[in-house]
Structure formats: C-alpha cells, structure tokens
Amino acid sequence: MSPSLKGLKAVEAALRLGSFAAAALELNVTQTAISRLVKLVEGQIGQRLFERQANSLAPTPAGRSLAPLLADAFRRLDAAVDTVRRATPPGLSVAIGPTFAMRWLIPRLHHFQMRHPGIEVRLVTAIEDDITLRPDWAATIRLSAAPLPGLAAERLFSAVLIPVAAPQIAEKIKRQTDLLHHTLLEVANAPQAWPRWLAASGLDPARFRRRLSFDYSTYAIQAALDGLGIALVRPPYVQDDLDAGRLIRLFDLALDDPDKAWHLIYRPEALADPPFVAFRTWLLGEIGKTGETADN
C-alpha cells in the first residue's frame, strides 16, 4: 500500500524541522499523531526513516535521501494547486428572490454569458425580510427603500402591481365587479395587496372570498397562466407573457408603493471589481430595455 499524502506530509515536516513536536505544531496536530503517521509510513515503505533516541531525533540514511525528494514533491503540489486556483474563472454571487430569478433574470442571463463568457454568475436565493449583504455576496436585488446605510442602492423597477389573467378568464371580465365571480390569486408575503387594490377600485374586499394563496409570486403567475384565477403581478415579471398574449392586463388601475422599489444593492467598493462592474452595466442596460429608468 502506498503511503497517504497526510503521512508523507508528517514525514516531510519532521525531517525538515528535526522533531515530531515541531512538525506537530506546524501541522496543527498532536505529537502522538505525528509519531503514529511516521511509523505507518515506515511500515508501508519498509524502511526506518528516523533514529529515535531519548532526547533527540535523527534521520536515517533513508530519511536523508527521502527529505529533498519529499520537499520538492510538496513544492510542486503547492504550485499545481496555486495554478489551478489562479485559473478559476472570475465570478460573483448575487442574492435574489425566486420570482425575480425565474421570471426575469434567468431568461436574460444567457445574454450576459455570451458577452462575458469568462465571468461566472452564481445566483443565491434570498427571501429573508431583513435586507443583508453577506461577505461572499457581490450584490443583492431586493424590494426596499433607498438609500441603505453604508450600501449603494440603484433603482431597477418600481413596486407597481397590476392584475392579469389568462385570455379565457379575461374575456369574461368586463367591469371590476365581475371579479366577484373569479378566484383571486394571493401571495403569502403580500396579504394586503389585493385588499388595497380592491379598496382603491371602490370595492369591498370582504365580499371577495374566492382566493388561492401561494408562497411566491412565481407560483401565482403560473396559476394565472394556467387559468386558475387573477394575479397581481410586477409588470416586468410578465412582460413576455403580455406581449405574447398568454396573459391579459385587466383595467388600468395599478397598485404602487412610492416609498419602495426594486434595487440593486452593493458595497461602494464593488465598483472596483471588474466582474461586478460588467454585471451591473449589463443589468442596467437590460432594465432600460423594459422602459424602466434606473436612477443612479
């Protein structure tokens, strides 16, 4: 059996440093562990590598021959790992909600990859109420008020919500009171959205009892596409479906929260990071195509 890399590392450190105690300190293990690993290697190669005396440790001729070979081997191994590490493509992690990811970003991300094939974008799901920016995240895209203390926040989309339905449902709705005969598709994290829209329409929310609730907006959108009812949605999430006629907007009334908008949130120093700068430039360009204005 060939010696393990761990065992050879223990032998190399002990030969170079001249003691098991020093090798244990360098490798952050116990002296007993070093002694055990060295004995295991000696047994596997059939050679004694050290002369063990009461207060000293001396390499045998076999140990002296092996020392430079092991040192060179580990230098080469470290260099190989470093080469691979440096060759890892640059990238960035962006924390986003599942609906933004599925309904807007992912369908467009191939455009970024075509323009910047050497930059890896890692999408991280962020659904917490508190807006945070973990050390390993380059940015997050969240619904928030701006600015945030210590962070830059650039506006992407307004917080507008509009009612939409599949064509077979929409054709049956001529006036707002017709909504009484259809199911309202709700999202659990926005329970007041439909009551606010109905009240703004002059309707009593208490009269609307046919409701179906979902954890995420993307589920409500899919339910609307499948004809299960009427959803309140962000226009950018369904623009492709509206253009293709898969969904129909109902009425001109939109529900807005003027104090909030969807923002790209990042640390100011990220503007010195080329992968992030490339992603930000592309993202704001894509936002511009939707007709939204990204405010710096």
PDB file of N, CA and C in Angstrom, residues 5-31 33-34 37 70-71 74-75 78:
ATOM      1  N   LEU A   5      -1.000  10.845   1.575  1.00  0.00           N
ATOM      2  CA  LEU A   5      -0.442  12.194   1.477  1.00  0.00           C
ATOM      3  C   LEU A   5      -0.270  12.789   2.867  1.00  0.00           C
ATOM      4  N   LYS A   6      -1.216  12.517   3.749  1.00  0.00           N
ATOM      5  CA  LYS A   6      -1.136  13.031   5.114  1.00  0.00           C
ATOM      6  C   LYS A   6       0.087  12.472   5.838  1.00  0.00           C
ATOM      7  N   GLY A   7       0.346  11.164   5.648  1.00  0.00           N
ATOM      8  CA  GLY A   7       1.507  10.559   6.279  1.00  0.00           C
ATOM      9  C   GLY A   7       2.809  11.106   5.739  1.00  0.00           C
ATOM     10  N   LEU A   8       2.898  11.270   4.428  1.00  0.00           N
ATOM     11  CA  LEU A   8       4.108  11.814   3.813  1.00  0.00           C
ATOM     12  C   LEU A   8       4.352  13.254   4.246  1.00  0.00           C
ATOM     13  N   LYS A   9       3.275  14.013   4.429  1.00  0.00           N
ATOM     14  CA  LYS A   9       3.423  15.388   4.902  1.00  0.00           C
ATOM     15  C   LYS A   9       3.996  15.409   6.318  1.00  0.00           C
ATOM     16  N   ALA A  10       3.569  14.471   7.153  1.00  0.00           N
ATOM     17  CA  ALA A  10       4.105  14.383   8.514  1.00  0.00           C
ATOM     18  C   ALA A  10       5.586  14.026   8.483  1.00  0.00           C
ATOM     19  N   VAL A  11       5.972  13.097   7.622  1.00  0.00           N
ATOM     20  CA  VAL A  11       7.381  12.715   7.492  1.00  0.00           C
ATOM     21  C   VAL A  11       8.201  13.897   6.996  1.00  0.00           C
ATOM     22  N   GLU A  12       7.717  14.595   5.981  1.00  0.00           N
ATOM     23  CA  GLU A  12       8.455  15.732   5.413  1.00  0.00           C
ATOM     24  C   GLU A  12       8.676  16.821   6.453  1.00  0.00           C
ATOM     25  N   ALA A  13       7.641  17.127   7.230  1.00  0.00           N
ATOM     26  CA  ALA A  13       7.769  18.170   8.249  1.00  0.00           C
ATOM     27  C   ALA A  13       8.746  17.752   9.340  1.00  0.00           C
ATOM     28  N   ALA A  14       8.683  16.484   9.764  1.00  0.00           N
ATOM     29  CA  ALA A  14       9.588  16.009  10.806  1.00  0.00           C
ATOM     30  C   ALA A  14      11.035  15.999  10.314  1.00  0.00           C
ATOM     31  N   LEU A  15      11.267  15.600   9.084  1.00  0.00           N
ATOM     32  CA  LEU A  15      12.629  15.610   8.527  1.00  0.00           C
ATOM     33  C   LEU A  15      13.154  17.036   8.403  1.00  0.00           C
ATOM     34  N   ARG A  16      12.306  17.940   7.963  1.00  0.00           N
ATOM     35  CA  ARG A  16      12.746  19.322   7.743  1.00  0.00           C
ATOM     36  C   ARG A  16      12.962  20.065   9.056  1.00  0.00           C
ATOM     37  N   LEU A  17      12.100  19.823  10.033  1.00  0.00           N
ATOM     38  CA  LEU A  17      12.152  20.577  11.289  1.00  0.00           C
ATOM     39  C   LEU A  17      12.977  19.885  12.373  1.00  0.00           C
ATOM     40  N   GLY A  18      13.236  18.599  12.199  1.00  0.00           N
ATOM     41  CA  GLY A  18      14.116  17.896  13.125  1.00  0.00           C
ATOM     42  C   GLY A  18      13.460  17.371  14.379  1.00  0.00           C
ATOM     43  N   SER A  19      12.141  17.455  14.486  1.00  0.00           N
ATOM     44  CA  SER A  19      11.470  16.904  15.664  1.00  0.00           C
ATOM     45  C   SER A  19       9.995  16.681  15.377  1.00  0.00           C
ATOM     46  N   PHE A  20       9.431  15.703  16.099  1.00  0.00           N
ATOM     47  CA  PHE A  20       7.997  15.451  15.964  1.00  0.00           C
ATOM     48  C   PHE A  20       7.190  16.590  16.563  1.00  0.00           C
ATOM     49  N   ALA A  21       7.715  17.198  17.632  1.00  0.00           N
ATOM     50  CA  ALA A  21       6.990  18.276  18.300  1.00  0.00           C
ATOM     51  C   ALA A  21       6.835  19.474  17.368  1.00  0.00           C
ATOM     52  N   ALA A  22       7.916  19.847  16.669  1.00  0.00           N
ATOM     53  CA  ALA A  22       7.854  20.984  15.755  1.00  0.00           C
ATOM     54  C   ALA A  22       6.936  20.674  14.572  1.00  0.00           C
ATOM     55  N   ALA A  23       6.993  19.429  14.082  1.00  0.00           N
ATOM     56  CA  ALA A  23       6.117  19.035  12.978  1.00  0.00           C
ATOM     57  C   ALA A  23       4.653  19.095  13.407  1.00  0.00           C
ATOM     58  N   ALA A  24       4.378  18.640  14.630  1.00  0.00           N
ATOM     59  CA  ALA A  24       3.000  18.677  15.142  1.00  0.00           C
ATOM     60  C   ALA A  24       2.492  20.106  15.234  1.00  0.00           C
ATOM     61  N   LEU A  25       3.357  21.026  15.676  1.00  0.00           N
ATOM     62  CA  LEU A  25       2.964  22.421  15.799  1.00  0.00           C
ATOM     63  C   LEU A  25       2.649  23.023  14.433  1.00  0.00           C
ATOM     64  N   GLU A  26       3.471  22.728  13.451  1.00  0.00           N
ATOM     65  CA  GLU A  26       3.256  23.281  12.111  1.00  0.00           C
ATOM     66  C   GLU A  26       1.977  22.743  11.477  1.00  0.00           C
ATOM     67  N   LEU A  27       1.728  21.456  11.678  1.00  0.00           N
ATOM     68  CA  LEU A  27       0.572  20.826  11.029  1.00  0.00           C
ATOM     69  C   LEU A  27      -0.690  20.867  11.892  1.00  0.00           C
ATOM     70  N   ASN A  28      -0.578  21.475  13.069  1.00  0.00           N
ATOM     71  CA  ASN A  28      -1.731  21.650  13.955  1.00  0.00           C
ATOM     72  C   ASN A  28      -2.362  20.315  14.356  1.00  0.00           C
ATOM     73  N   VAL A  29      -1.492  19.357  14.704  1.00  0.00           N
ATOM     74  CA  VAL A  29      -1.945  18.075  15.229  1.00  0.00           C
ATOM     75  C   VAL A  29      -1.107  17.776  16.471  1.00  0.00           C
ATOM     76  N   THR A  30      -1.389  16.659  17.114  1.00  0.00           N
ATOM     77  CA  THR A  30      -0.623  16.291  18.303  1.00  0.00           C
ATOM     78  C   THR A  30       0.681  15.599  17.914  1.00  0.00           C
ATOM     79  N   GLN A  31       1.655  15.618  18.855  1.00  0.00           N
ATOM     80  CA  GLN A  31       2.924  14.930  18.619  1.00  0.00           C
ATOM     81  C   GLN A  31       2.701  13.433  18.458  1.00  0.00           C
ATOM     82  N   ALA A  33       0.128  12.047  17.116  1.00  0.00           N
ATOM     83  CA  ALA A  33      -0.380  11.805  15.761  1.00  0.00           C
ATOM     84  C   ALA A  33       0.763  11.780  14.754  1.00  0.00           C
ATOM     85  N   ILE A  34       1.738  12.689  14.910  1.00  0.00           N
ATOM     86  CA  ILE A  34       2.892  12.699  14.004  1.00  0.00           C
ATOM     87  C   ILE A  34       3.671  11.397  14.125  1.00  0.00           C
ATOM     88  N   LEU A  37       1.780   8.570  12.419  1.00  0.00           N
ATOM     89  CA  LEU A  37       1.817   8.668  10.964  1.00  0.00           C
ATOM     90  C   LEU A  37       3.185   8.268  10.416  1.00  0.00           C
ATOM     91  N   LEU A  70      10.829  14.592  -0.919  1.00  0.00           N
ATOM     92  CA  LEU A  70       9.515  14.992  -0.408  1.00  0.00           C
ATOM     93  C   LEU A  70       9.332  16.501  -0.469  1.00  0.00           C
ATOM     94  N   ALA A  71      10.370  17.246  -0.092  1.00  0.00           N
ATOM     95  CA  ALA A  71      10.263  18.710  -0.122  1.00  0.00           C
ATOM     96  C   ALA A  71       9.957  19.197  -1.527  1.00  0.00           C
ATOM     97  N   PHE A  74       6.263  18.303  -2.550  1.00  0.00           N
ATOM     98  CA  PHE A  74       5.233  19.173  -1.974  1.00  0.00           C
ATOM     99  C   PHE A  74       5.289  20.579  -2.559  1.00  0.00           C
ATOM    100  N   ARG A  75       6.482  21.046  -2.918  1.00  0.00           N
ATOM    101  CA  ARG A  75       6.565  22.345  -3.616  1.00  0.00           C
ATOM    102  C   ARG A  75       5.835  22.277  -4.948  1.00  0.00           C
ATOM    103  N   ASP A  78       2.031  22.189  -4.283  1.00  0.00           N
ATOM    104  CA  ASP A  78       1.522  23.521  -3.939  1.00  0.00           C
ATOM    105  C   ASP A  78       1.440  24.409  -5.178  1.00  0.00           C
TER     106      ASP A  78
END
